[in-house]
CSV table of C-alpha atoms in Angstrom, one decimal:
chain,number,residue,atom,x,y,z
W,1,MET,CA,2.4,9.8,-5.1
W,2,THR,CA,4.2,6.7,-5.0
W,3,THR,CA,1.9,4.1,-5.3
W,4,SER,CA,2.3,0.4,-5.2
W,5,LYS,CA,0.5,-0.7,-8.3
W,6,THR,CA,1.7,-4.7,-8.8
W,7,LEU,CA,-1.0,-6.5,-6.3
W,8,GLY,CA,-1.0,-9.7,-6.9
W,9,ARG,CA,2.7,-10.5,-7.0
W,10,PHE,CA,6.0,-8.1,-6.1
W,11,PRO,CA,8.7,-7.9,-7.3
W,12,PHE,CA,10.9,-9.4,-4.5
W,13,ALA,CA,14.6,-9.3,-4.3
W,14,THR,CA,15.0,-13.5,-3.2
W,15,LEU,CA,16.8,-13.2,-0.7
W,16,ALA,CA,15.6,-14.9,2.5
W,17,LEU,CA,14.1,-14.1,6.0
W,18,SER,CA,17.1,-14.0,9.0
W,19,SER,CA,16.2,-17.0,11.0
W,20,LEU,CA,18.7,-15.2,13.2
W,21,LEU,CA,15.4,-13.5,15.3
W,22,PRO,CA,15.9,-11.9,18.9
W,23,LEU,CA,16.0,-14.0,21.5
W,24,ALA,CA,13.2,-12.3,22.6
W,25,LEU,CA,10.6,-12.9,20.3
W,26,LEU,CA,11.7,-16.5,20.0
W,27,VAL,CA,10.7,-17.0,23.9
W,28,SER,CA,6.9,-14.3,23.3
W,29,ALA,CA,6.6,-17.3,19.8
W,30,GLN,CA,7.1,-20.4,22.7
W,31,ALA,CA,4.8,-18.4,25.5
W,32,GLN,CA,2.0,-17.1,22.5
W,33,ALA,CA,2.1,-20.6,21.3
W,34,ASP,CA,-1.9,-21.1,21.0
W,35,CYS,CA,-3.0,-17.2,20.9
W,36,PRO,CA,-5.1,-16.1,18.1
W,37,ARG,CA,-4.0,-15.6,15.2
W,38,GLY,CA,-5.6,-15.1,12.0
W,39,ASP,CA,-3.0,-14.8,9.4
W,40,LEU,CA,-0.5,-13.5,11.8
W,41,ASP,CA,2.8,-15.2,12.0
W,42,SER,CA,3.3,-17.7,14.7
W,43,LEU,CA,5.5,-15.4,16.5
W,44,PHE,CA,2.1,-12.9,16.7
W,45,CYS,CA,-1.1,-12.7,18.9
W,46,ASP,CA,-4.2,-11.0,17.8
W,47,GLU,CA,-5.6,-11.3,20.9
W,48,ASP,CA,-8.4,-8.0,20.4
W,49,GLY,CA,-9.0,-9.6,16.4
W,50,ASP,CA,-8.0,-5.5,15.0
W,51,MET,CA,-5.6,-8.1,12.4
W,52,VAL,CA,-2.6,-6.9,13.3
W,53,ALA,CA,0.1,-8.4,16.4
W,54,ASP,CA,-0.2,-7.5,19.5
W,55,ARG,CA,2.2,-5.5,22.0
W,56,PRO,CA,3.4,-8.1,24.0
W,57,THR,CA,2.1,-8.6,28.0
W,58,ASP,CA,5.2,-8.9,29.3
W,59,GLU,CA,6.2,-5.5,29.7
W,60,SER,CA,10.2,-7.2,28.3
W,61,GLN,CA,9.4,-7.0,25.5
W,62,TRP,CA,9.0,-4.0,25.4
W,63,ALA,CA,11.3,-2.5,22.7
W,64,ASN,CA,12.6,1.5,23.6
W,65,PRO,CA,15.7,1.9,21.9
W,66,ASP,CA,17.4,6.0,22.1
W,67,THR,CA,18.0,4.9,18.5
W,68,LEU,CA,15.2,5.0,15.2
W,69,ILE,CA,15.1,3.0,12.7
W,70,PHE,CA,13.2,4.1,9.7
W,71,ALA,CA,13.2,3.0,6.2
W,72,TYR,CA,10.7,4.0,3.3
W,73,THR,CA,9.6,2.0,0.9
W,74,PRO,CA,12.3,0.6,-1.7
W,75,VAL,CA,12.8,3.5,-4.2
W,76,GLU,CA,15.6,4.0,-7.3
W,77,ASP,CA,17.5,6.8,-6.2
W,78,PRO,CA,18.0,6.0,-2.4
W,79,ALA,CA,20.5,9.1,-1.1
W,80,ILE,CA,18.6,11.0,-2.8
W,81,TYR,CA,14.8,10.2,-1.2
W,82,SER,CA,16.7,10.6,2.1
W,83,ASP,CA,17.8,13.7,1.0
W,84,ILE,CA,13.9,14.5,1.0
W,85,TRP,CA,12.8,12.6,4.2
W,86,GLN,CA,15.2,14.5,5.9
W,87,PRO,CA,12.6,17.4,7.4
W,88,PHE,CA,10.1,14.7,8.8
W,89,ILE,CA,13.5,13.7,10.3
W,90,ASP,CA,14.6,16.4,11.9
W,91,HIS,CA,10.4,16.9,12.9
W,92,LEU,CA,10.5,12.8,14.6
W,93,GLN,CA,14.2,13.5,16.5
W,94,GLU,CA,12.9,16.3,17.6
W,95,VAL,CA,9.4,15.5,19.2
W,96,THR,CA,10.6,11.4,20.4
W,97,GLY,CA,13.5,12.5,21.6
W,98,ARG,CA,15.0,9.9,20.1
W,99,ASN,CA,18.0,10.0,17.0
W,100,VAL,CA,16.9,8.7,14.0
W,101,ARG,CA,18.6,7.6,11.8
W,102,PHE,CA,16.6,6.6,7.7
W,103,PHE,CA,18.0,2.3,7.0
W,104,ALA,CA,17.8,2.5,2.9
W,105,VAL,CA,16.1,-0.2,1.4
W,106,GLN,CA,17.1,-2.6,-1.3
W,107,SER,CA,13.5,-4.6,-1.7
W,108,ASN,CA,10.7,-4.7,-0.2
W,109,SER,CA,11.8,-9.0,0.8
W,110,ALA,CA,14.5,-7.1,2.6
W,111,GLN,CA,12.2,-3.9,4.1
W,112,VAL,CA,10.0,-7.0,5.6
W,113,GLU,CA,13.3,-8.8,6.7
W,114,ALA,CA,14.6,-5.7,8.8
W,115,MET,CA,11.6,-5.1,10.6
W,116,ARG,CA,10.7,-9.3,11.8
W,117,SER,CA,14.4,-9.2,12.8
W,118,GLY,CA,14.3,-5.7,15.4
W,119,ARG,CA,16.0,-3.9,13.6
W,120,LEU,CA,14.1,-1.7,11.8
W,121,HIS,CA,11.3,0.2,13.9
W,122,ILE,CA,9.1,3.1,11.7
W,123,ALA,CA,8.9,2.0,7.6
W,124,GLY,CA,6.9,3.1,4.8
W,125,PHE,CA,5.7,-0.3,3.0
W,126,SER,CA,4.2,-0.2,-0.1
W,127,THR,CA,0.1,-1.0,-1.1
W,128,GLY,CA,1.0,-4.9,-2.2
W,129,PRO,CA,3.4,-5.3,0.3
W,130,THR,CA,2.2,-3.9,3.7
W,131,PRO,CA,-0.3,-7.6,4.6
W,132,PHE,CA,3.1,-8.6,3.9
W,133,ALA,CA,4.6,-6.7,6.7
W,134,VAL,CA,2.0,-6.9,9.4
W,135,ASN,CA,1.6,-10.6,9.0
W,136,LEU,CA,5.6,-12.3,8.7
W,137,ALA,CA,7.0,-8.7,10.9
W,138,GLY,CA,4.1,-7.3,12.8
W,139,ALA,CA,3.9,-4.5,11.2
W,140,VAL,CA,1.1,-2.0,12.8
W,141,PRO,CA,-0.4,0.9,9.8
W,142,PHE,CA,-1.5,3.7,11.7
W,143,ALA,CA,-0.6,6.9,8.7
W,144,LEU,CA,-1.0,7.4,5.3
W,145,MET,CA,0.1,10.6,3.1
W,146,GLY,CA,-3.3,12.4,2.1
W,147,SER,CA,-4.7,15.9,1.9
W,148,ASP,CA,-6.9,17.9,4.7
W,149,ASP,CA,-9.8,16.9,4.4
W,150,GLY,CA,-8.4,13.3,4.8
W,151,GLN,CA,-8.6,11.8,0.9
W,152,PHE,CA,-6.3,9.2,-0.3
W,153,GLY,CA,-5.1,7.3,-2.6
W,154,TYR,CA,-7.1,6.4,-5.7
W,155,THR,CA,-9.3,4.4,-7.3
W,156,LEU,CA,-10.0,2.3,-10.4
W,157,GLN,CA,-13.0,4.3,-12.4
W,158,VAL,CA,-13.7,2.8,-15.6
W,159,PHE,CA,-14.4,4.6,-19.6
W,160,THR,CA,-16.6,4.2,-22.0
W,161,HIS,CA,-17.0,7.3,-25.2
W,162,VAL,CA,-19.3,9.1,-24.4
W,163,ASP,CA,-21.2,8.3,-28.0
W,164,SER,CA,-21.3,4.7,-27.1
W,165,ASP,CA,-24.5,2.5,-26.3
W,166,ILE,CA,-21.7,1.5,-22.2
W,167,GLU,CA,-24.1,3.2,-20.3
W,168,GLN,CA,-23.6,0.4,-16.6
W,169,MET,CA,-21.5,-1.9,-16.1
W,170,GLU,CA,-23.2,-4.6,-17.5
W,171,ASP,CA,-22.9,-3.6,-21.0
W,172,LEU,CA,-19.3,-4.6,-21.1
W,173,LYS,CA,-21.4,-8.1,-21.9
W,174,GLY,CA,-19.9,-8.7,-24.9
W,175,LYS,CA,-17.2,-5.8,-25.8
W,176,ARG,CA,-13.5,-5.4,-25.7
W,177,VAL,CA,-12.2,-4.2,-22.9
W,178,ALA,CA,-8.5,-2.8,-22.6
W,179,HIS,CA,-7.0,-3.9,-19.7
W,180,THR,CA,-3.2,-2.6,-19.2
W,181,SER,CA,-1.3,-5.1,-18.7
W,182,PRO,CA,-0.9,-8.7,-16.4
W,183,THR,CA,0.9,-7.2,-13.2
W,184,SER,CA,-1.4,-3.9,-12.9
W,185,ASN,CA,-3.6,-3.3,-10.2
W,186,SER,CA,-6.2,-0.9,-10.9
W,187,GLY,CA,-5.7,-1.5,-15.3
W,188,ASN,CA,-6.3,-5.5,-14.7
W,189,LEU,CA,-6.0,-7.4,-10.9
W,190,ALA,CA,-8.6,-5.7,-9.0
W,191,PRO,CA,-11.2,-5.8,-12.6
W,192,ARG,CA,-10.0,-9.8,-12.3
W,193,ALA,CA,-11.0,-9.4,-8.1
W,194,LEU,CA,-13.9,-6.8,-8.3
W,195,PHE,CA,-16.0,-7.2,-11.3
W,196,PRO,CA,-17.4,-10.5,-10.8
W,197,GLU,CA,-18.9,-9.7,-7.8
W,198,LEU,CA,-20.6,-7.2,-10.1
W,199,GLY,CA,-22.4,-10.3,-12.4
W,200,LEU,CA,-19.1,-9.8,-14.8
W,201,VAL,CA,-16.1,-12.0,-15.6
W,202,PRO,CA,-13.0,-11.0,-17.1
W,203,ASP,CA,-12.5,-13.0,-19.9
W,204,GLU,CA,-16.1,-14.6,-19.8
W,205,ASP,CA,-17.9,-12.1,-20.5
W,206,TYR,CA,-15.6,-9.5,-22.8
W,207,GLU,CA,-12.3,-9.8,-24.1
W,208,VAL,CA,-9.7,-8.8,-22.4
W,209,VAL,CA,-7.4,-6.9,-24.8
W,210,TYR,CA,-4.1,-5.3,-22.7
W,211,SER,CA,-2.9,-2.2,-23.9
W,212,GLY,CA,0.4,-1.5,-22.4
W,213,SER,CA,-0.3,1.6,-19.8
W,214,HIS,CA,-3.3,2.9,-18.8
W,215,ASP,CA,-2.5,6.2,-20.9
W,216,GLN,CA,-2.7,4.1,-24.2
W,217,SER,CA,-5.7,2.4,-22.2
W,218,MET,CA,-7.9,6.0,-22.2
W,219,LEU,CA,-6.3,7.0,-25.6
W,220,GLY,CA,-7.2,3.8,-27.0
W,221,VAL,CA,-11.1,4.8,-25.3
W,222,VAL,CA,-11.2,8.3,-27.1
W,223,ALA,CA,-10.2,7.1,-30.4
W,224,ARG,CA,-13.1,4.2,-29.7
W,225,ASP,CA,-10.5,1.3,-30.6
W,226,TYR,CA,-11.3,0.2,-27.3
W,227,ASP,CA,-15.1,-0.1,-26.4
W,228,ALA,CA,-13.5,0.3,-22.4
W,229,ALA,CA,-11.5,0.5,-20.1
W,230,PRO,CA,-10.2,0.5,-16.3
W,231,VAL,CA,-8.0,2.6,-16.0
W,232,ALA,CA,-6.2,4.4,-12.4
W,233,SER,CA,-7.7,7.7,-10.9
W,234,GLU,CA,-4.1,8.8,-10.6
W,235,VAL,CA,-3.0,8.8,-14.2
W,236,VAL,CA,-6.8,10.1,-16.0
W,237,GLU,CA,-6.2,13.1,-14.1
W,238,ARG,CA,-2.6,13.5,-14.5
W,239,MET,CA,-3.5,12.9,-18.4
W,240,ALA,CA,-6.2,15.7,-18.5
W,241,ALA,CA,-4.8,18.3,-16.8
W,242,ARG,CA,-1.5,17.9,-19.3
W,243,GLY,CA,-4.6,18.2,-21.9
W,244,LEU,CA,-4.2,13.9,-24.1
W,245,TYR,CA,-7.6,14.3,-24.1
W,246,ASP,CA,-10.7,15.5,-23.4
W,247,GLU,CA,-12.9,15.1,-20.4
W,248,GLU,CA,-15.8,15.6,-22.8
W,249,ASP,CA,-15.1,12.8,-24.7
W,250,VAL,CA,-15.6,10.1,-22.5
W,251,ARG,CA,-18.3,8.1,-19.4
W,252,LEU,CA,-17.0,7.0,-16.4
W,253,ILE,CA,-19.8,4.1,-15.5
W,254,TYR,CA,-17.6,2.2,-12.5
W,255,GLU,CA,-15.0,4.0,-9.5
W,256,SER,CA,-14.7,1.9,-6.4
W,257,ASP,CA,-13.2,2.4,-3.1
W,258,ARG,CA,-10.1,4.0,-2.7
W,259,PHE,CA,-6.7,2.1,-2.8
W,260,PRO,CA,-4.9,3.5,-0.7
W,261,THR,CA,-1.3,3.9,-1.0
W,262,THR,CA,2.1,4.0,1.7
W,263,SER,CA,1.2,2.8,5.2
W,264,TYR,CA,3.6,3.7,7.6
W,265,ASN,CA,4.1,1.7,10.5
W,266,TYR,CA,5.8,1.5,14.1
W,267,ALA,CA,7.1,-3.3,15.4
W,268,HIS,CA,4.3,-4.1,17.7
W,269,ASN,CA,6.6,-4.4,20.2
W,270,LEU,CA,8.2,-1.0,20.6
W,271,HIS,CA,7.3,0.8,24.0
W,272,PRO,CA,3.9,2.9,24.4
W,273,ASP,CA,4.7,6.4,25.2
W,274,LEU,CA,6.8,5.3,22.2
W,275,VAL,CA,5.1,4.9,20.6
W,276,GLU,CA,2.7,7.2,21.3
W,277,LYS,CA,5.9,10.5,20.4
W,278,ILE,CA,5.4,8.8,17.1
W,279,GLU,CA,2.2,8.8,16.0
W,280,GLU,CA,2.7,12.9,17.3
W,281,ALA,CA,5.5,13.3,15.1
W,282,PHE,CA,3.5,11.9,12.1
W,283,PHE,CA,0.2,14.0,13.0
W,284,SER,CA,1.8,17.2,13.8
W,285,PHE,CA,4.5,17.8,10.9
W,286,ASP,CA,3.5,20.3,8.2
W,287,PHE,CA,4.4,19.1,5.4
W,288,ALA,CA,4.0,23.2,3.5
W,289,GLY,CA,7.1,24.2,2.2
W,290,THR,CA,9.3,20.9,2.4
W,291,ALA,CA,11.0,18.8,0.2
W,292,LEU,CA,8.4,16.3,1.4
W,293,GLY,CA,6.0,18.4,0.2
W,294,GLU,CA,6.7,19.0,-3.3
W,295,GLU,CA,8.5,15.5,-3.9
W,296,PHE,CA,4.2,13.8,-2.9
W,297,GLU,CA,2.1,16.7,-4.2
W,298,GLY,CA,-1.5,17.1,-3.2
W,299,VAL,CA,0.1,15.6,0.3
W,300,GLU,CA,-0.9,17.7,3.3
W,301,LYS,CA,-0.2,15.5,6.2
W,302,PHE,CA,-0.3,12.1,6.9
W,303,ILE,CA,-3.2,11.1,8.1
W,304,PRO,CA,-4.5,8.4,10.9
W,305,ILE,CA,-5.4,5.1,8.7
W,306,ASN,CA,-6.4,1.2,10.4
W,307,TYR,CA,-5.4,-1.7,9.1
W,308,GLN,CA,-7.7,-3.8,9.2
W,309,GLU,CA,-10.4,-0.8,7.8
W,310,HIS,CA,-8.0,0.7,4.8
W,311,TRP,CA,-6.8,-2.9,3.5
W,312,GLU,CA,-10.3,-4.9,3.0
W,313,VAL,CA,-10.5,-3.5,-0.6
W,314,ILE,CA,-6.0,-4.9,-1.3
W,315,ARG,CA,-6.7,-7.9,0.6
W,316,THR,CA,-10.2,-8.4,-1.6
W,317,ILE,CA,-7.9,-8.9,-4.2
W,318,GLN,CA,-4.9,-10.4,-3.6
W,319,ALA,CA,-6.9,-12.7,-2.2
W,320,ALA,CA,-8.7,-13.4,-5.4
W,321,ASN,CA,-4.9,-13.8,-6.7
W,322,ASP,CA,-4.2,-16.5,-5.1
W,323,VAL,CA,-1.5,-14.8,-2.8
W,324,ARG,CA,-0.3,-15.7,0.5
W,325,TYR,CA,0.8,-14.2,3.3
W,326,THR,CA,4.0,-16.4,4.2
W,327,ARG,CA,8.1,-16.5,3.9
W,328,GLU,CA,7.5,-19.3,1.0
W,329,ASP,CA,5.3,-16.3,-1.3
W,330,LEU,CA,7.7,-13.7,0.3
W,331,GLU,CA,11.1,-14.3,-1.1
W,332,LYS,CA,9.2,-15.3,-4.6
W,333,GLU,CA,10.7,-13.1,-7.4
């Protein structure tokens, strides 16, 4: 499953957000100057406090396009993903009764800009960029890919060698712990954000050594080159499945709540009848036997989510790493 693990500073292209916004949005911004909005851009309001943009109160500002533009998070080969998504595009067309076009985006910032300017109606935003899309573009996350039992995403796990004297997190004090790389979520950013709540500050309470990858961290724990290591659960599971290490050689001492994967969003100003059809299309789609199902192994359906609850851990991590949901931060490399 495609997952964004760079939650601190994203590799956004240096692409300025368009200042030529639709007139309706500019008028809306003037009318909503004093509304509650939290971290949302001044274009939006959040009267109900759910942390996402409210639909405009003026029905004349509701968008109800004949052609829906859908974009998936930037990938190395957009042409391949256009084919992979085609079964879903066909289903979305059938349920909504609208034409649907797949829009290949080149960067996270371009994708956010497209929704902000009204040129993108439905989008899959990567884990880290999702809060930027919510706050700057009025994106409303409503679905994630998951399994039939409702499971999704991955966790941060901390392993030590089974023969070590480390039984719990506080035992890491004074030890040598392998982080993966400075930009990794579960391998570095998440530990730096979450471990202090457990009374453990990386670089102060234990020595941080960068291994270079989750694989190297795990193999280093097995070889006892490191006393412990925070790693991504999905990587560890794949390693075990390939027989790269013996699960009996390690001990799990910590596991975080699940981090969400790519969020699926609609633009906040879409007509409510259209939103209902879009949600119906997502939640009725069957991955089995499709190219999409083959690409995202272990995924069986779209499951409903809400941004306020399911992105709380990501917002915590980003706040701890001084991320600000501004156009300036979005435009940074």
